[in-house]
Amino acid sequence: MITNKIFIIGLPRTATTSVCKALVELGFTTAHTAYIQKAFDEAQVIADTPIFCDYQVLDQHYPNSKFIHLARDMDAWVPSIRQLLQRMLHNLQRTDGGFNPYLRRCYHDTFSPLTADNINSDEFLVSCYDRHLTAIKTYFKSRPNDLISIDVSH
């Protein structure tokens, strides 16, 4: 089991897939989403769900790990996340199945309250993004060597 991990904690639609693909090409074992223990045990780099939501808990379980926050320009991120959330909304709100419960919890926690009206509000989506970024900055305030932020817009 690999104990020193790299966790990518950017929100969905901030180039997590592209960064994971690049890291695979560099030889890292990578999991873009991790819903089973085997993914956590075997991957060096883990991104997306549930990482963007559970990074504080994962930090405790995997001491000495490093974290990468991916940032994206709001003019590009808002329409992209809106489109994703609109496609996912039905399955995120179902009580009879739909998406994996970890995925459902992470999206509901991060984009709360998750409603069609909120998904259509730029202000709401930007506030979710800003809340996530503020939480990351606060959490890593005294540990700047454990976090790197990359703006994928440039």
mmCIF file with all atom_site columns, C-alpha atoms in Angstrom, residues 60-149:
data_model
loop_
_atom_site.group_PDB
_atom_site.id
_atom_site.type_symbol
_atom_site.label_atom_id
_atom_site.label_alt_id
_atom_site.label_comp_id
_atom_site.label_asym_id
_atom_site.label_entity_id
_atom_site.label_seq_id
_atom_site.pdbx_PDB_ins_code
_atom_site.Cartn_x
_atom_site.Cartn_y
_atom_site.Cartn_z
_atom_site.occupancy
_atom_site.B_iso_or_equiv
_atom_site.pdbx_formal_charge
_atom_site.auth_seq_id
_atom_site.auth_comp_id
_atom_site.auth_asym_id
_atom_site.auth_atom_id
_atom_site.pdbx_PDB_model_num
ATOM 1  C CA . GLN A 1 60  ? -5.413  12.364 8.551   1.00 0.00 ? 60  GLN A CA 1
ATOM 2  C CA . HIS A 1 61  ? -5.457  8.845  7.046   1.00 0.00 ? 61  HIS A CA 1
ATOM 3  C CA . TYR A 1 62  ? -2.442  9.464  4.813   1.00 0.00 ? 62  TYR A CA 1
ATOM 4  C CA . PRO A 1 63  ? 0.027   11.640 6.735   1.00 0.00 ? 63  PRO A CA 1
ATOM 5  C CA . ASN A 1 64  ? 2.851   13.255 4.769   1.00 0.00 ? 64  ASN A CA 1
ATOM 6  C CA . SER A 1 65  ? 0.758   13.371 1.618   1.00 0.00 ? 65  SER A CA 1
ATOM 7  C CA . LYS A 1 66  ? 0.739   16.340 -0.741  1.00 0.00 ? 66  LYS A CA 1
ATOM 8  C CA . PHE A 1 67  ? -2.212  18.194 -2.196  1.00 0.00 ? 67  PHE A CA 1
ATOM 9  C CA . ILE A 1 68  ? -2.752  19.918 -5.519  1.00 0.00 ? 68  ILE A CA 1
ATOM 10 C CA . HIS A 1 69  ? -5.527  22.448 -5.892  1.00 0.00 ? 69  HIS A CA 1
ATOM 11 C CA . LEU A 1 70  ? -6.570  23.149 -9.467  1.00 0.00 ? 70  LEU A CA 1
ATOM 12 C CA . ALA A 1 71  ? -8.132  26.534 -10.186 1.00 0.00 ? 71  ALA A CA 1
ATOM 13 C CA . ARG A 1 72  ? -9.988  27.563 -13.317 1.00 0.00 ? 72  ARG A CA 1
ATOM 14 C CA . ASP A 1 73  ? -11.227 30.901 -14.601 1.00 0.00 ? 73  ASP A CA 1
ATOM 15 C CA . MET A 1 74  ? -14.857 31.446 -13.572 1.00 0.00 ? 74  MET A CA 1
ATOM 16 C CA . ASP A 1 75  ? -15.916 32.381 -17.118 1.00 0.00 ? 75  ASP A CA 1
ATOM 17 C CA . ALA A 1 76  ? -14.923 28.877 -18.216 1.00 0.00 ? 76  ALA A CA 1
ATOM 18 C CA . TRP A 1 77  ? -15.758 26.921 -15.051 1.00 0.00 ? 77  TRP A CA 1
ATOM 19 C CA . VAL A 1 78  ? -19.314 28.152 -14.427 1.00 0.00 ? 78  VAL A CA 1
ATOM 20 C CA . PRO A 1 79  ? -20.843 27.002 -17.744 1.00 0.00 ? 79  PRO A CA 1
ATOM 21 C CA . SER A 1 80  ? -18.890 23.747 -17.586 1.00 0.00 ? 80  SER A CA 1
ATOM 22 C CA . ILE A 1 81  ? -19.961 22.841 -14.037 1.00 0.00 ? 81  ILE A CA 1
ATOM 23 C CA . ARG A 1 82  ? -23.518 23.947 -14.792 1.00 0.00 ? 82  ARG A CA 1
ATOM 24 C CA . GLN A 1 83  ? -23.707 21.581 -17.752 1.00 0.00 ? 83  GLN A CA 1
ATOM 25 C CA . LEU A 1 84  ? -22.301 18.726 -15.659 1.00 0.00 ? 84  LEU A CA 1
ATOM 26 C CA . LEU A 1 85  ? -24.666 19.346 -12.736 1.00 0.00 ? 85  LEU A CA 1
ATOM 27 C CA . GLN A 1 86  ? -27.675 19.635 -15.045 1.00 0.00 ? 86  GLN A CA 1
ATOM 28 C CA . ARG A 1 87  ? -26.827 16.243 -16.550 1.00 0.00 ? 87  ARG A CA 1
ATOM 29 C CA . MET A 1 88  ? -26.288 14.699 -13.110 1.00 0.00 ? 88  MET A CA 1
ATOM 30 C CA . LEU A 1 89  ? -29.129 16.309 -11.138 1.00 0.00 ? 89  LEU A CA 1
ATOM 31 C CA . HIS A 1 90  ? -31.746 13.588 -11.604 1.00 0.00 ? 90  HIS A CA 1
ATOM 32 C CA . ASN A 1 91  ? -29.431 10.794 -10.451 1.00 0.00 ? 91  ASN A CA 1
ATOM 33 C CA . LEU A 1 92  ? -28.020 12.925 -7.630  1.00 0.00 ? 92  LEU A CA 1
ATOM 34 C CA . GLN A 1 93  ? -31.511 13.452 -6.235  1.00 0.00 ? 93  GLN A CA 1
ATOM 35 C CA . ARG A 1 94  ? -32.819 9.911  -6.630  1.00 0.00 ? 94  ARG A CA 1
ATOM 36 C CA . THR A 1 95  ? -33.434 7.932  -3.462  1.00 0.00 ? 95  THR A CA 1
ATOM 37 C CA . ASP A 1 96  ? -33.762 4.588  -5.257  1.00 0.00 ? 96  ASP A CA 1
ATOM 38 C CA . GLY A 1 97  ? -30.261 4.265  -6.624  1.00 0.00 ? 97  GLY A CA 1
ATOM 39 C CA . GLY A 1 98  ? -28.703 6.437  -9.264  1.00 0.00 ? 98  GLY A CA 1
ATOM 40 C CA . PHE A 1 99  ? -25.161 7.410  -8.450  1.00 0.00 ? 99  PHE A CA 1
ATOM 41 C CA . ASN A 1 100 ? -22.717 5.928  -5.981  1.00 0.00 ? 100 ASN A CA 1
ATOM 42 C CA . PRO A 1 101 ? -23.579 7.180  -2.464  1.00 0.00 ? 101 PRO A CA 1
ATOM 43 C CA . TYR A 1 102 ? -20.107 8.729  -2.028  1.00 0.00 ? 102 TYR A CA 1
ATOM 44 C CA . LEU A 1 103 ? -20.495 10.705 -5.226  1.00 0.00 ? 103 LEU A CA 1
ATOM 45 C CA . ARG A 1 104 ? -23.985 11.811 -4.224  1.00 0.00 ? 104 ARG A CA 1
ATOM 46 C CA . ARG A 1 105 ? -22.797 12.938 -0.771  1.00 0.00 ? 105 ARG A CA 1
ATOM 47 C CA . CYS A 1 106 ? -19.847 14.882 -2.149  1.00 0.00 ? 106 CYS A CA 1
ATOM 48 C CA . TYR A 1 107 ? -21.913 16.768 -4.688  1.00 0.00 ? 107 TYR A CA 1
ATOM 49 C CA . HIS A 1 108 ? -24.652 17.529 -2.167  1.00 0.00 ? 108 HIS A CA 1
ATOM 50 C CA . ASP A 1 109 ? -22.090 18.740 0.381   1.00 0.00 ? 109 ASP A CA 1
ATOM 51 C CA . THR A 1 110 ? -20.200 20.901 -2.100  1.00 0.00 ? 110 THR A CA 1
ATOM 52 C CA . PHE A 1 111 ? -23.135 22.321 -4.069  1.00 0.00 ? 111 PHE A CA 1
ATOM 53 C CA . SER A 1 112 ? -25.635 22.681 -1.246  1.00 0.00 ? 112 SER A CA 1
ATOM 54 C CA . PRO A 1 113 ? -28.495 23.164 -1.598  1.00 0.00 ? 113 PRO A CA 1
ATOM 55 C CA . LEU A 1 114 ? -28.405 21.284 -4.884  1.00 0.00 ? 114 LEU A CA 1
ATOM 56 C CA . THR A 1 115 ? -31.464 22.421 -6.835  1.00 0.00 ? 115 THR A CA 1
ATOM 57 C CA . ALA A 1 116 ? -32.187 23.161 -10.488 1.00 0.00 ? 116 ALA A CA 1
ATOM 58 C CA . ASP A 1 117 ? -32.622 26.849 -9.641  1.00 0.00 ? 117 ASP A CA 1
ATOM 59 C CA . ASN A 1 118 ? -29.239 26.991 -7.904  1.00 0.00 ? 118 ASN A CA 1
ATOM 60 C CA . ILE A 1 119 ? -27.512 25.194 -10.758 1.00 0.00 ? 119 ILE A CA 1
ATOM 61 C CA . ASN A 1 120 ? -28.803 27.919 -13.079 1.00 0.00 ? 120 ASN A CA 1
ATOM 62 C CA . SER A 1 121 ? -27.452 30.694 -10.842 1.00 0.00 ? 121 SER A CA 1
ATOM 63 C CA . ASP A 1 122 ? -23.953 31.950 -11.656 1.00 0.00 ? 122 ASP A CA 1
ATOM 64 C CA . GLU A 1 123 ? -23.817 33.573 -8.226  1.00 0.00 ? 123 GLU A CA 1
ATOM 65 C CA . PHE A 1 124 ? -24.596 30.275 -6.484  1.00 0.00 ? 124 PHE A CA 1
ATOM 66 C CA . LEU A 1 125 ? -21.985 28.314 -8.441  1.00 0.00 ? 125 LEU A CA 1
ATOM 67 C CA . VAL A 1 126 ? -19.302 30.963 -7.867  1.00 0.00 ? 126 VAL A CA 1
ATOM 68 C CA . SER A 1 127 ? -20.119 30.959 -4.143  1.00 0.00 ? 127 SER A CA 1
ATOM 69 C CA . CYS A 1 128 ? -19.669 27.155 -4.030  1.00 0.00 ? 128 CYS A CA 1
ATOM 70 C CA . TYR A 1 129 ? -16.305 27.503 -5.769  1.00 0.00 ? 129 TYR A CA 1
ATOM 71 C CA . ASP A 1 130 ? -15.225 30.327 -3.450  1.00 0.00 ? 130 ASP A CA 1
ATOM 72 C CA . ARG A 1 131 ? -16.345 28.410 -0.346  1.00 0.00 ? 131 ARG A CA 1
ATOM 73 C CA . HIS A 1 132 ? -14.282 25.404 -1.459  1.00 0.00 ? 132 HIS A CA 1
ATOM 74 C CA . LEU A 1 133 ? -11.218 27.569 -2.129  1.00 0.00 ? 133 LEU A CA 1
ATOM 75 C CA . THR A 1 134 ? -11.535 29.385 1.205   1.00 0.00 ? 134 THR A CA 1
ATOM 76 C CA . ALA A 1 135 ? -11.773 26.077 3.075   1.00 0.00 ? 135 ALA A CA 1
ATOM 77 C CA . ILE A 1 136 ? -8.607  24.822 1.356   1.00 0.00 ? 136 ILE A CA 1
ATOM 78 C CA . LYS A 1 137 ? -6.670  27.998 2.117   1.00 0.00 ? 137 LYS A CA 1
ATOM 79 C CA . THR A 1 138 ? -7.786  27.927 5.746   1.00 0.00 ? 138 THR A CA 1
ATOM 80 C CA . TYR A 1 139 ? -6.962  24.246 6.190   1.00 0.00 ? 139 TYR A CA 1
ATOM 81 C CA . PHE A 1 140 ? -3.453  24.519 4.715   1.00 0.00 ? 140 PHE A CA 1
ATOM 82 C CA . LYS A 1 141 ? -2.656  27.984 6.094   1.00 0.00 ? 141 LYS A CA 1
ATOM 83 C CA . SER A 1 142 ? 0.045   26.700 8.445   1.00 0.00 ? 142 SER A CA 1
ATOM 84 C CA . ARG A 1 143 ? 1.299   24.028 5.992   1.00 0.00 ? 143 ARG A CA 1
ATOM 85 C CA . PRO A 1 144 ? 2.185   25.809 2.754   1.00 0.00 ? 144 PRO A CA 1
ATOM 86 C CA . ASN A 1 145 ? 4.662   23.087 1.743   1.00 0.00 ? 145 ASN A CA 1
ATOM 87 C CA . ASP A 1 146 ? 1.881   20.500 1.568   1.00 0.00 ? 146 ASP A CA 1
ATOM 88 C CA . LEU A 1 147 ? -0.253  22.369 -0.977  1.00 0.00 ? 147 LEU A CA 1
ATOM 89 C CA . ILE A 1 148 ? 0.376   23.628 -4.462  1.00 0.00 ? 148 ILE A CA 1
ATOM 90 C CA . SER A 1 149 ? -2.222  25.589 -6.410  1.00 0.00 ? 149 SER A CA 1
#
